[in-house]
Structure formats: structure tokens, C-alpha cells
Short mmCIF file of C-alpha atoms in Angstrom, two decimals:
data_model
loop_
_atom_site.label_atom_id
_atom_site.label_comp_id
_atom_site.label_asym_id
_atom_site.label_seq_id
_atom_site.Cartn_x
_atom_site.Cartn_y
_atom_site.Cartn_z
CA UNK V 28 -10.89 49.68 -84.52
CA UNK V 29 -9.39 53.01 -86.57
CA UNK V 30 -5.88 53.56 -86.75
CA UNK V 31 -4.88 57.40 -86.33
CA UNK V 32 -2.02 58.08 -88.62
CA UNK V 33 0.22 60.41 -87.03
CA UNK V 34 3.84 62.50 -88.71
CA UNK V 35 7.16 61.08 -87.34
CA UNK V 36 7.18 64.13 -85.16
CA UNK V 37 3.74 63.72 -83.37
CA UNK V 38 4.78 60.15 -82.40
CA UNK V 39 8.46 60.98 -81.09
CA UNK V 40 7.78 64.32 -79.20
CA UNK V 41 5.67 62.70 -76.41
CA UNK V 42 8.23 61.16 -73.41
CA UNK V 43 8.59 57.73 -74.15
CA UNK V 44 5.95 55.48 -72.77
CA UNK V 45 3.21 58.74 -73.07
CA UNK V 46 -0.10 57.40 -72.92
CA UNK V 47 -1.37 59.01 -75.66
CA UNK V 48 1.29 56.86 -78.14
CA UNK V 49 0.81 53.75 -76.07
CA UNK V 50 -3.13 53.62 -75.20
CA UNK V 51 -4.41 54.43 -78.82
CA UNK V 52 -4.23 52.87 -82.51
CA UNK V 53 -2.11 54.27 -84.77
CA UNK V 54 0.17 54.36 -87.96
CA UNK V 55 3.16 55.91 -88.94
CA UNK V 56 4.47 56.36 -92.80
CA UNK V 57 8.38 56.11 -92.08
CA UNK V 58 7.97 55.33 -96.02
CA UNK V 59 7.61 58.88 -96.92
CA UNK V 60 9.64 60.34 -93.81
CA UNK V 61 12.67 62.39 -94.73
CA UNK V 62 15.81 61.98 -92.64
CA UNK V 63 15.15 59.67 -90.20
CA UNK V 64 18.01 59.73 -88.62
CA UNK V 65 18.04 63.08 -87.88
CA UNK V 66 14.02 63.15 -86.82
CA UNK V 67 14.92 60.41 -84.44
CA UNK V 68 17.72 61.58 -82.63
CA UNK V 69 16.76 65.47 -83.15
CA UNK V 70 13.41 64.65 -81.13
CA UNK V 71 14.59 62.03 -78.39
CA UNK V 72 16.18 62.79 -75.31
CA UNK V 73 20.04 62.19 -74.95
CA UNK V 74 18.88 59.49 -72.25
CA UNK V 75 16.14 56.84 -72.25
CA UNK V 76 14.87 56.15 -68.82
CA UNK V 77 13.08 52.78 -68.63
CA UNK V 78 11.71 50.62 -65.08
CA UNK V 79 12.33 46.88 -64.74
CA UNK V 80 9.22 44.76 -65.08
CA UNK V 81 9.25 43.88 -61.27
CA UNK V 82 9.25 40.07 -62.10
CA UNK V 83 12.10 39.49 -59.74
CA UNK V 84 12.00 42.25 -57.25
CA UNK V 85 11.03 45.84 -56.99
CA UNK V 86 10.68 48.21 -60.41
CA UNK V 87 14.61 49.72 -60.53
CA UNK V 88 15.09 52.69 -63.47
CA UNK V 89 17.59 52.33 -65.67
CA UNK V 90 19.05 54.67 -68.31
CA UNK V 91 20.05 54.03 -71.96
CA UNK V 92 21.67 56.36 -74.14
CA UNK V 93 19.83 57.61 -77.15
CA UNK V 94 22.45 56.84 -79.49
CA UNK V 95 22.29 53.26 -78.37
CA UNK V 96 19.13 52.88 -78.58
CA UNK V 97 19.17 54.05 -82.52
CA UNK V 98 21.86 51.79 -82.67
CA UNK V 99 20.79 48.46 -81.35
CA UNK V 100 16.97 49.69 -83.81
CA UNK V 101 19.54 49.14 -86.42
CA UNK V 102 20.91 45.37 -85.48
CA UNK V 103 16.97 44.83 -85.49
CA UNK V 104 16.65 46.15 -88.79
CA UNK V 105 19.65 44.05 -90.11
CA UNK V 106 18.19 40.88 -88.27
CA UNK V 107 14.74 40.96 -90.37
CA UNK V 108 16.10 42.64 -93.49
CA UNK V 109 16.66 39.43 -95.73
CA UNK V 110 12.66 39.12 -95.16
CA UNK V 111 12.05 42.13 -97.00
CA UNK V 112 9.33 43.36 -95.20
CA UNK V 113 7.24 46.24 -96.29
CA UNK V 114 5.45 47.25 -92.96
CA UNK V 115 5.68 46.80 -89.41
CA UNK V 116 2.80 45.95 -87.46
CA UNK V 117 3.67 46.29 -83.68
CA UNK V 118 1.84 45.43 -80.73
CA UNK V 119 4.42 45.85 -77.95
CA UNK V 120 3.50 49.15 -76.06
CA UNK V 121 6.12 51.47 -76.09
CA UNK V 122 6.80 51.79 -72.55
CA UNK V 123 9.85 49.21 -72.02
CA UNK V 124 12.85 49.19 -73.80
CA UNK V 125 11.67 46.47 -76.51
CA UNK V 126 8.61 48.38 -77.37
CA UNK V 127 10.48 51.50 -77.38
CA UNK V 128 13.38 50.22 -79.92
CA UNK V 129 10.44 47.69 -82.19
CA UNK V 130 7.49 49.86 -82.38
CA UNK V 131 9.25 53.21 -82.56
CA UNK V 132 12.04 52.76 -83.97
CA UNK V 133 12.50 49.66 -85.45
CA UNK V 134 10.24 50.82 -88.39
CA UNK V 135 12.17 54.48 -88.94
CA UNK V 136 15.53 52.43 -89.44
CA UNK V 137 13.47 50.25 -92.43
CA UNK V 138 12.21 52.64 -93.35
CA UNK V 139 8.63 51.44 -93.86
CA UNK V 140 5.18 52.48 -92.45
CA UNK V 141 3.74 50.98 -89.00
CA UNK V 142 0.91 50.47 -87.66
CA UNK V 143 0.74 49.92 -83.72
CA UNK V 144 -2.61 48.60 -81.86
CA UNK V 145 -2.56 48.33 -77.89
CA UNK V 146 -5.50 45.86 -77.55
CA UNK V 147 -6.53 42.46 -78.62
CA UNK V 148 -9.62 43.21 -79.55
CA UNK V 149 -10.24 44.57 -82.72
CA UNK V 150 -9.69 44.95 -86.57
CA UNK V 151 -6.14 43.74 -88.29
CA UNK V 152 -4.76 46.61 -90.13
CA UNK V 153 -4.86 46.80 -93.78
CA UNK V 154 -0.93 47.54 -94.40
CA UNK V 155 -1.17 47.51 -98.50
CA UNK V 156 2.03 45.06 -98.35
CA UNK V 157 3.12 41.61 -98.99
CA UNK V 158 5.70 41.04 -96.35
CA UNK V 159 5.61 42.22 -93.00
CA UNK V 160 7.14 42.30 -89.23
CA UNK V 161 5.07 41.68 -86.43
CA UNK V 162 5.89 42.97 -83.10
CA UNK V 163 4.71 40.79 -80.88
CA UNK V 164 3.89 39.85 -77.12
CA UNK V 165 3.25 36.45 -75.54
CA UNK V 166 -0.71 36.79 -76.40
CA UNK V 167 -0.19 37.94 -80.17
CA UNK V 168 0.30 33.89 -81.27
CA UNK V 169 -2.99 33.36 -80.09
CA UNK V 170 -4.54 36.49 -81.65
CA UNK V 171 -2.38 35.29 -85.24
CA UNK V 172 -3.92 32.25 -85.01
CA UNK V 173 -7.45 33.78 -84.77
CA UNK V 174 -6.58 36.01 -87.78
CA UNK V 175 -4.88 32.77 -90.11
CA UNK V 176 -7.33 34.45 -93.04
CA UNK V 177 -4.90 37.73 -92.25
CA UNK V 178 -1.82 35.91 -91.83
CA UNK V 179 -2.11 34.00 -95.41
CA UNK V 180 -3.22 37.54 -96.96
CA UNK V 181 0.85 37.44 -96.60
CA UNK V 182 3.64 36.45 -99.05
CA UNK V 183 5.96 36.41 -95.66
CA UNK V 184 5.44 37.08 -92.18
CA UNK V 185 8.57 37.49 -89.33
CA UNK V 186 7.32 37.62 -86.21
CA UNK V 187 9.84 39.57 -83.94
CA UNK V 188 9.87 38.48 -80.55
CA UNK V 189 11.28 39.47 -77.26
CA UNK V 190 9.90 38.69 -73.70
CA UNK V 191 9.28 35.85 -71.52
CA UNK V 192 9.46 32.05 -72.51
CA UNK V 193 7.97 31.54 -75.79
CA UNK V 194 4.17 29.87 -75.52
CA UNK V 195 3.18 27.11 -76.89
CA UNK V 196 0.87 29.09 -79.63
CA UNK V 197 4.18 29.97 -81.11
CA UNK V 198 5.07 26.64 -82.24
CA UNK V 199 1.36 25.71 -83.27
CA UNK V 200 1.14 29.33 -85.31
CA UNK V 201 4.41 28.15 -87.36
CA UNK V 202 2.84 25.04 -87.73
CA UNK V 203 -0.61 26.62 -89.45
CA UNK V 204 1.32 29.20 -91.26
CA UNK V 205 4.25 27.08 -92.73
CA UNK V 206 7.91 27.51 -92.70
CA UNK V 207 7.64 29.45 -96.28
CA UNK V 208 5.12 31.88 -94.79
CA UNK V 209 6.71 32.43 -91.45
CA UNK V 210 9.47 32.80 -88.88
CA UNK V 211 10.06 33.87 -86.03
CA UNK V 212 12.91 36.00 -84.62
CA UNK V 213 13.93 35.83 -81.11
CA UNK V 214 15.75 38.48 -79.14
CA UNK V 215 17.18 37.61 -75.31
CA UNK V 216 17.93 40.80 -73.41
CA UNK V 217 16.54 42.98 -71.10
CA UNK V 218 15.99 46.34 -69.30
CA UNK V 219 20.08 46.83 -67.99
CA UNK V 220 21.16 45.22 -70.70
CA UNK V 221 19.43 45.89 -74.21
CA UNK V 222 19.30 43.41 -76.48
CA UNK V 223 21.89 40.02 -75.87
CA UNK V 224 21.35 37.57 -78.33
CA UNK V 225 18.88 36.32 -81.28
CA UNK V 226 18.05 33.08 -83.08
CA UNK V 227 16.01 33.12 -85.86
CA UNK V 228 13.61 29.89 -86.49
CA UNK V 229 10.32 28.21 -88.63
CA UNK V 230 10.03 25.16 -87.92
CA UNK V 231 11.19 22.35 -85.67
CA UNK V 232 13.67 22.93 -82.25
CA UNK V 233 14.73 26.72 -82.01
CA UNK V 234 18.78 27.06 -82.85
CA UNK V 235 20.98 27.71 -80.42
CA UNK V 236 21.41 31.56 -79.34
CA UNK V 237 23.95 34.02 -81.30
CA UNK V 238 25.09 37.16 -79.84
CA UNK V 239 24.53 40.10 -81.55
CA UNK V 240 27.64 41.69 -82.98
CA UNK V 241 28.71 43.97 -80.13
CA UNK V 242 28.09 41.45 -77.51
CA UNK V 243 31.13 39.38 -75.98
CA UNK V 244 30.87 36.64 -73.60
CA UNK V 245 32.95 37.83 -70.61
CA UNK V 246 33.99 34.21 -70.38
CA UNK V 247 35.35 34.69 -73.76
CA UNK V 248 38.68 37.00 -71.87
CA UNK V 249 39.19 33.00 -69.74
CA UNK V 250 37.33 33.96 -67.22
CA UNK V 251 37.01 30.20 -66.92
CA UNK V 252 34.28 28.82 -69.05
CA UNK V 253 34.94 26.06 -71.26
CA UNK V 254 32.48 24.80 -74.02
CA UNK V 255 29.58 22.41 -72.88
CA UNK V 256 29.95 23.74 -69.18
CA UNK V 257 27.16 25.27 -67.59
CA UNK V 258 27.45 29.19 -66.29
CA UNK V 259 26.18 32.35 -65.84
CA UNK V 260 25.90 33.98 -68.54
CA UNK V 261 28.18 37.34 -67.91
CA UNK V 262 28.37 39.53 -70.72
CA UNK V 263 29.94 42.95 -72.00
CA UNK V 264 28.55 44.86 -74.54
CA UNK V 265 28.68 48.67 -75.23
CA UNK V 266 25.04 49.71 -74.86
CA UNK V 267 24.46 48.43 -71.15
CA UNK V 268 22.30 50.72 -68.77
CA UNK V 269 23.11 52.39 -65.78
CA UNK V 270 21.34 53.89 -62.70
CA UNK V 271 20.53 57.74 -63.16
CA UNK V 272 23.42 59.22 -61.55
CA UNK V 273 25.80 55.67 -61.37
CA UNK V 274 28.74 54.98 -63.82
CA UNK V 275 27.80 52.49 -67.13
CA UNK V 276 29.20 48.84 -65.97
CA UNK V 277 31.89 47.24 -67.66
CA UNK V 278 29.92 43.69 -67.57
CA UNK V 279 26.56 42.56 -66.56
CA UNK V 280 25.78 38.99 -64.96
CA UNK V 281 22.51 38.41 -66.29
CA UNK V 282 20.77 35.59 -63.97
CA UNK V 283 20.65 33.14 -66.96
CA UNK V 284 22.74 29.61 -67.27
CA UNK V 285 23.91 29.19 -70.30
CA UNK V 286 25.95 26.48 -72.32
CA UNK V 287 28.77 28.44 -74.37
CA UNK V 288 29.03 26.70 -77.93
CA UNK V 289 31.74 28.72 -79.06
CA UNK V 290 32.46 32.61 -78.11
CA UNK V 291 29.57 33.70 -80.17
CA UNK V 292 26.85 30.98 -79.66
CA UNK V 293 25.21 29.44 -76.34
CA UNK V 294 22.61 27.10 -75.33
CA UNK V 295 19.83 28.71 -72.97
CA UNK V 296 19.37 26.29 -69.74
CA UNK V 297 16.71 29.30 -67.96
CA UNK V 298 17.24 30.94 -65.23
CA UNK V 299 19.00 30.59 -62.67
CA UNK V 300 16.42 31.53 -60.22
CA UNK V 301 13.67 29.47 -62.56
CA UNK V 302 15.81 26.12 -62.20
CA UNK V 303 14.76 23.76 -59.34
CA UNK V 304 15.91 20.08 -58.29
CA UNK V 305 12.57 18.53 -56.01
CA UNK V 306 13.72 14.80 -55.02
CA UNK V 307 16.86 14.72 -57.81
CA UNK V 308 14.46 16.01 -60.85
CA UNK V 309 15.78 19.25 -62.38
CA UNK V 310 12.57 21.33 -63.59
CA UNK V 311 12.93 24.31 -65.72
CA UNK V 312 10.19 26.67 -64.18
CA UNK V 313 9.33 28.65 -67.23
CA UNK V 314 9.45 25.49 -69.61
CA UNK V 315 7.13 23.78 -67.14
CA UNK V 316 4.38 26.64 -67.18
CA UNK V 317 4.14 26.99 -70.65
CA UNK V 318 3.54 22.98 -70.66
CA UNK V 319 1.24 23.58 -67.86
CA UNK V 320 -0.65 26.94 -69.60
CA UNK V 321 -1.36 24.49 -73.01
CA UNK V 322 -3.10 22.12 -70.75
CA UNK V 323 -4.76 23.51 -68.05
CA UNK V 324 -8.24 25.15 -68.38
CA UNK V 325 -7.71 28.26 -66.41
CA UNK V 326 -7.27 32.30 -67.22
CA UNK V 327 -3.44 32.45 -65.63
CA UNK V 328 -1.30 30.36 -63.73
CA UNK V 329 2.32 30.83 -62.17
CA UNK V 330 5.09 28.51 -60.42
CA UNK V 331 7.37 29.47 -57.65
CA UNK V 332 10.37 28.16 -56.20
CA UNK V 333 10.17 27.48 -52.54
CA UNK V 334 12.47 26.44 -49.43
CA UNK V 335 11.84 23.04 -48.18
CA UNK V 336 13.01 21.88 -45.33
CA UNK V 337 13.37 18.53 -45.67
CA UNK V 338 14.26 18.66 -49.65
CA UNK V 339 16.53 21.77 -50.27
CA UNK V 340 13.99 22.93 -52.46
CA UNK V 341 10.55 22.82 -54.23
CA UNK V 342 8.02 24.16 -55.86
CA UNK V 343 4.08 26.10 -55.22
CA UNK V 344 1.77 26.31 -58.34
CA UNK V 345 -0.62 29.61 -58.63
CA UNK V 346 -3.66 29.11 -60.36
CA UNK V 347 -6.62 31.82 -61.60
CA UNK V 348 -9.81 30.08 -62.41
CA UNK V 349 -11.86 31.11 -65.72
CA UNK V 350 -14.20 33.66 -64.84
CA UNK V 351 -17.17 32.04 -63.25
CA UNK V 352 -15.77 29.29 -61.56
CA UNK V 353 -13.96 28.34 -58.46
CA UNK V 354 -11.37 26.06 -57.67
CA UNK V 355 -12.94 22.94 -58.33
CA UNK V 356 -13.11 23.94 -61.96
CA UNK V 357 -9.58 23.82 -62.54
CA UNK V 358 -9.08 19.76 -63.60
CA UNK V 359 -5.44 19.45 -61.73
CA UNK V 360 -4.80 15.65 -62.67
CA UNK V 361 -2.35 16.66 -65.28
CA UNK V 362 -0.24 18.75 -63.16
CA UNK V 363 2.03 15.62 -61.69
CA UNK V 364 2.53 14.30 -65.29
CA UNK V 365 3.76 17.20 -66.59
CA UNK V 366 5.62 18.00 -63.58
CA UNK V 367 7.26 14.97 -62.82
CA UNK V 368 6.67 16.13 -58.99
CA UNK V 369 3.59 16.60 -56.95
CA UNK V 370 3.72 20.78 -56.14
CA UNK V 371 3.89 21.61 -52.70
CA UNK V 372 0.83 23.25 -52.08
CA UNK V 373 -1.73 24.73 -55.22
CA UNK V 374 -2.71 28.33 -54.31
CA UNK V 375 -6.07 29.52 -56.16
CA UNK V 376 -5.66 33.47 -56.33
CA UNK V 377 -7.67 35.60 -58.01
CA UNK V 378 -5.11 36.91 -60.65
CA UNK V 379 -2.15 37.27 -61.15
CA UNK V 380 0.10 40.62 -61.86
CA UNK V 381 1.51 40.80 -65.21
CA UNK V 382 4.16 43.31 -66.59
CA UNK V 383 3.44 44.97 -70.22
CA UNK V 384 5.48 41.96 -72.14
CA UNK V 385 3.83 39.53 -70.31
CA UNK V 386 6.26 38.56 -67.60
CA UNK V 387 5.15 37.67 -64.28
CA UNK V 388 5.56 39.73 -61.66
CA UNK V 389 7.11 39.20 -58.54
CA UNK V 390 5.41 35.89 -57.11
CA UNK V 391 4.89 35.56 -53.13
CA UNK V 392 3.30 33.19 -50.77
CA UNK V 393 1.53 35.93 -49.31
CA UNK V 394 -1.09 36.15 -51.54
CA UNK V 395 -4.90 35.83 -50.61
CA UNK V 396 -5.54 32.55 -52.25
CA UNK V 397 -7.39 28.97 -51.29
CA UNK V 398 -4.53 26.19 -50.55
CA UNK V 399 -5.83 23.07 -52.28
CA UNK V 400 -4.10 19.67 -52.88
CA UNK V 401 -3.11 18.18 -56.46
#
């Protein structure tokens, strides 16, 4: 795969999310560009529009100001600057907030060249640098594991990640690369909020989350949260997005459940809609999906919380068999051991729809499927 060299003006002149930028491999030399601030702020429109992924309902458009996007890209640069990166290699398509910030704007903030490629297949770029940042989506960790010779050619590699829960391959990658060579900088945020919190880790269990410098918990103003109490994550930030034609909200309830540790840090317990209790057993569906994905030999899978008349709520499992295999080609024996409960039903479906960052689109039991028992 060849990387077409573009000027900063050629990169930024199309509309954000344009296919001519998102669908091909390219390289931009921000290290030789003069006046990145003027180039970026002069090329982008005052308002940038992004659609939600559709993972929790219909996609909706939200607007971020150009100045806030540039400011947030500066914070991302501060998060990785300590690793002294000389280049960025990005796999996040600039069609959503994360891809726009990390692929288009972060390299400009760092003043380093960036290589972007949209596909799993192809040659890894020769950056000529010893220390780099990799802007990742969920499938990138498996790609890095396939290219460990390329990874080991670097003195240090920082993986910047913002998407669904980290896949099991992330831990395997850190172990294979070693704590001196690799680190993950994980971001928590959404289309509606921009970046909320971050955490950085190299080995072992990930640490607690720390708020972005300009974000604070709404509960820090005395709205009722206490240390050690599980509460919905409600934040205040000057970078909140707004619906076209509507005012910027004063605060935002994210849909996450957290345990505040102090005014700046918290533990993330899970998405409120992704935490279910089945027969008294609390299950984080995001964590369970990743455990199942690392164990079951299938092309894809997803878990859906469903109403259960007798016990209140339950779980349905959606499985996509690998090409050339049928429902019997997936060994479901480990499912109950991993979940701790038997799914109410297993749906075998031809595919599951995912967003550009790998988030599962809104599941519905209206899928055409073959129901099988575990």
C-alpha cells in the first residue's frame, strides 16, 4: 500500500469525513509546515458536525466548535508528549470526533508527520522515527500483534485509544511489547461531550480515570455524590457539543456509572444500560463480550440486555459464525462458565453492524436469526 503525500491544505480543505481523505492512505508532513495554528483554524469551518455512532439509538448530529476541537487536540498532545513521539501512525478514520482530533489535528499540535491508512491489509509505514504514537481502533491491537517485528523496530510506541472497551488483544499486545517499549493512553468521551477523562498504563490492571484539565464532575458542586458511592457520571465542560440550532448544555449525563475517588478521579463501573443483574448476579456486558470474543471461535458476537417477566432482566447472545460454518460451527460450551448464567437465547445472525470505531450498533431482537440453546 502506498501512502500519498498531501499538504496540510490538501488534507484540511475537504469537508470533515470526506471519502477522499477517509478512504485512502496518505501522509502529511506537519514537521515541515509553518504556522499550524493559522493553517488549521483558517482551513476548518467555525462549526464541525458529527453524528453519533447509533450504538444506543438513532444517529443524531452534534456540533463542536473549531476552537474547542483545536483546544482538545492540544490536550491529547499533552497526554502523549512525555513519550517524545517523532511521528503519528493512525488507523482511526476522521469521520467522528475521535478520528478528527487524533488523525487530523493531533499531529499538527505535535508538529510531527502522520501516516494514515484505513485498511487492515497493507504495509506498515516506514516513518524513519524511533518513537511514535499509534492512533488505534479496536482491531488495531490484533494488527500490531501480527506485526511485532515492526513494533520492535521502535524504541517506544504509545497507543492512543478511544472507543469501546479495550479488547483482550490490548493486554496481549502490552505483554508482547514489554512495559519499556509500549504504553496505552486510553480516552473516555463521546460525540456529545468530546474528551472527558484519560488513563495511562503499561502493564497489570489499568489505573483509575483522571478528568481532562477543563472537565469537572457536576457532583463536585455538591449535587450529592460521595467518595466510594456508585453514581451516574455527570460532567461539566466548556467543550460540550450542541444540537444544530440549540444552545450548548450546561452539563451532560453520560450514561456511565462511576465510583468517584476524589474530585478528579473515578473508577468506571460500566454503561448504565450495559450493567444487568440476572438471578442476583451483576454482569457488565461490555466486559463479558470481550471475554467471550477471546474464547469463542466466531466472526463476531454481541450481548443484549432484555426484559424477563420472571426475574426482571436477562441476556441474549448474538453470534456471527465464521464464513463457511453454520450454527453448529460455534462451540458455545464456555458461554455459561464465562457469564455465570445461561443466556435466555442465542441468536445466530449473518452479521452485526458496527460503527467506524468498532462500537456495536443498536441491537434488536427483530434480527432474522436462528435461535439455538446453550
